[in-house]
Every structure is written in structure tokens, then in C-alpha cells.
């Protein structure tokens, strides 16, 4: 599944940004940390999702999109 295919179910609401981490599984590195899901769709939307998980760090909740 492509990351951009999640647009209709995972999105930010006005005043409540959905933060995410974009993790490159091939290179074992975070590409983005704390960006909005809309930013992720725009810049990484054509990448394939391997895994989605949630994490809570430093008082913030993030969705982690592991992509290849």
C-alpha cells in the first residue's frame, strides 16, 4: 500500500495536527520526525508502507510510518 492511500482515513483536523515519523526501513533512519501527515503524503506519498505503529515520546503521540 502507498502512503498516500491513507489520506481519507488519517488526517489532521483544524487545531489538532496529526504528527508522524517517517522511517526508512531500508536505510534504518528517520527521514522526518514530528511532521504532519499531510507533509508526509506530499513528500513520501508514493513510497510503499511496510508497517504503521504508534509511539508516545516526550509527551507527544506520533504515528510511525515505516516505508521502503
PDB file of C-alpha atoms in Angstrom:
ATOM      1  CA  UNK A   1       0.000   0.000   0.000  1.00  0.00           C
ATOM      2  CA  UNK A   2       1.220   3.502  -0.830  1.00  0.00           C
ATOM      3  CA  UNK A   3       1.383   6.089   1.954  1.00  0.00           C
ATOM      4  CA  UNK A   4      -0.878   8.493   0.037  1.00  0.00           C
ATOM      5  CA  UNK A   5      -3.678   5.891   0.073  1.00  0.00           C
ATOM      6  CA  UNK A   6      -4.250   6.671   3.769  1.00  0.00           C
ATOM      7  CA  UNK A   7      -5.314  10.297   3.138  1.00  0.00           C
ATOM      8  CA  UNK A   8      -9.010   9.584   3.587  1.00  0.00           C
ATOM      9  CA  UNK A   9      -8.641   7.901   6.998  1.00  0.00           C
ATOM     10  CA  UNK A  10      -5.589   9.518   8.638  1.00  0.00           C
ATOM     11  CA  UNK A  11      -5.539  13.320   8.563  1.00  0.00           C
ATOM     12  CA  UNK A  12      -5.143  16.390  10.748  1.00  0.00           C
ATOM     13  CA  UNK A  13      -8.143  18.316  11.979  1.00  0.00           C
ATOM     14  CA  UNK A  14      -8.177  22.077  12.392  1.00  0.00           C
ATOM     15  CA  UNK A  15      -6.230  22.886  15.551  1.00  0.00           C
ATOM     16  CA  UNK A  16      -5.121  19.282  16.047  1.00  0.00           C
ATOM     17  CA  UNK A  17      -2.208  18.240  13.854  1.00  0.00           C
ATOM     18  CA  UNK A  18      -1.567  14.518  13.497  1.00  0.00           C
ATOM     19  CA  UNK A  19       2.199  14.193  13.907  1.00  0.00           C
ATOM     20  CA  UNK A  20       4.179  11.380  12.401  1.00  0.00           C
ATOM     21  CA  UNK A  21       7.617   9.937  11.959  1.00  0.00           C
ATOM     22  CA  UNK A  22       8.725   8.701   8.540  1.00  0.00           C
ATOM     23  CA  UNK A  23      11.142   5.808   8.965  1.00  0.00           C
ATOM     24  CA  UNK A  24      13.146   4.414   6.048  1.00  0.00           C
ATOM     25  CA  UNK A  25      13.308   0.686   6.741  1.00  0.00           C
ATOM     26  CA  UNK A  26      15.979   0.006   4.087  1.00  0.00           C
ATOM     27  CA  UNK A  27      18.461   2.524   5.497  1.00  0.00           C
ATOM     28  CA  UNK A  28      17.396   2.259   9.159  1.00  0.00           C
ATOM     29  CA  UNK A  29      16.961   6.027   9.570  1.00  0.00           C
ATOM     30  CA  UNK A  30      14.230   8.556  10.356  1.00  0.00           C
ATOM     31  CA  UNK A  31      13.578  10.694   7.288  1.00  0.00           C
ATOM     32  CA  UNK A  32      11.195  13.025   9.138  1.00  0.00           C
ATOM     33  CA  UNK A  33      10.419  13.394  12.829  1.00  0.00           C
ATOM     34  CA  UNK A  34       7.298  15.210  14.008  1.00  0.00           C
ATOM     35  CA  UNK A  35       5.960  16.291  10.634  1.00  0.00           C
ATOM     36  CA  UNK A  36       2.250  16.399   9.837  1.00  0.00           C
ATOM     37  CA  UNK A  37       0.673  13.531   7.963  1.00  0.00           C
ATOM     38  CA  UNK A  38      -0.186  15.969   5.168  1.00  0.00           C
ATOM     39  CA  UNK A  39       3.516  16.802   4.780  1.00  0.00           C
ATOM     40  CA  UNK A  40       4.282  13.080   4.694  1.00  0.00           C
ATOM     41  CA  UNK A  41       1.678  12.474   1.973  1.00  0.00           C
ATOM     42  CA  UNK A  42       3.091  15.320  -0.118  1.00  0.00           C
ATOM     43  CA  UNK A  43       6.760  14.278   0.161  1.00  0.00           C
ATOM     44  CA  UNK A  44       6.612  10.484   0.597  1.00  0.00           C
ATOM     45  CA  UNK A  45       3.158   9.580  -0.736  1.00  0.00           C
ATOM     46  CA  UNK A  46       4.402   7.243  -3.457  1.00  0.00           C
ATOM     47  CA  UNK A  47       6.518   5.161  -1.086  1.00  0.00           C
ATOM     48  CA  UNK A  48       5.342   1.714  -0.001  1.00  0.00           C
ATOM     49  CA  UNK A  49       4.266   1.261   3.641  1.00  0.00           C
ATOM     50  CA  UNK A  50       5.760  -1.718   5.457  1.00  0.00           C
ATOM     51  CA  UNK A  51       4.402  -1.026   8.940  1.00  0.00           C
ATOM     52  CA  UNK A  52       2.373   1.522  10.910  1.00  0.00           C
ATOM     53  CA  UNK A  53       2.699   1.875  14.666  1.00  0.00           C
ATOM     54  CA  UNK A  54       2.111   4.499  17.317  1.00  0.00           C
ATOM     55  CA  UNK A  55       4.630   5.807  19.831  1.00  0.00           C
ATOM     56  CA  UNK A  56       4.486   8.239  22.720  1.00  0.00           C
ATOM     57  CA  UNK A  57       7.705  10.209  23.267  1.00  0.00           C
ATOM     58  CA  UNK A  58       8.410  13.368  25.248  1.00  0.00           C
ATOM     59  CA  UNK A  59       4.717  13.963  25.884  1.00  0.00           C
ATOM     60  CA  UNK A  60       3.760  13.667  22.203  1.00  0.00           C
ATOM     61  CA  UNK A  61       1.953  10.953  20.288  1.00  0.00           C
ATOM     62  CA  UNK A  62       3.229  10.031  16.839  1.00  0.00           C
ATOM     63  CA  UNK A  63       2.258   7.642  14.101  1.00  0.00           C
ATOM     64  CA  UNK A  64       5.322   5.901  12.718  1.00  0.00           C
ATOM     65  CA  UNK A  65       5.170   5.058   9.036  1.00  0.00           C
ATOM     66  CA  UNK A  66       7.882   2.560   8.108  1.00  0.00           C
ATOM     67  CA  UNK A  67       8.407   2.861   4.371  1.00  0.00           C
ATOM     68  CA  UNK A  68      10.620   1.361   1.723  1.00  0.00           C
TER      69      UNK A  68
END
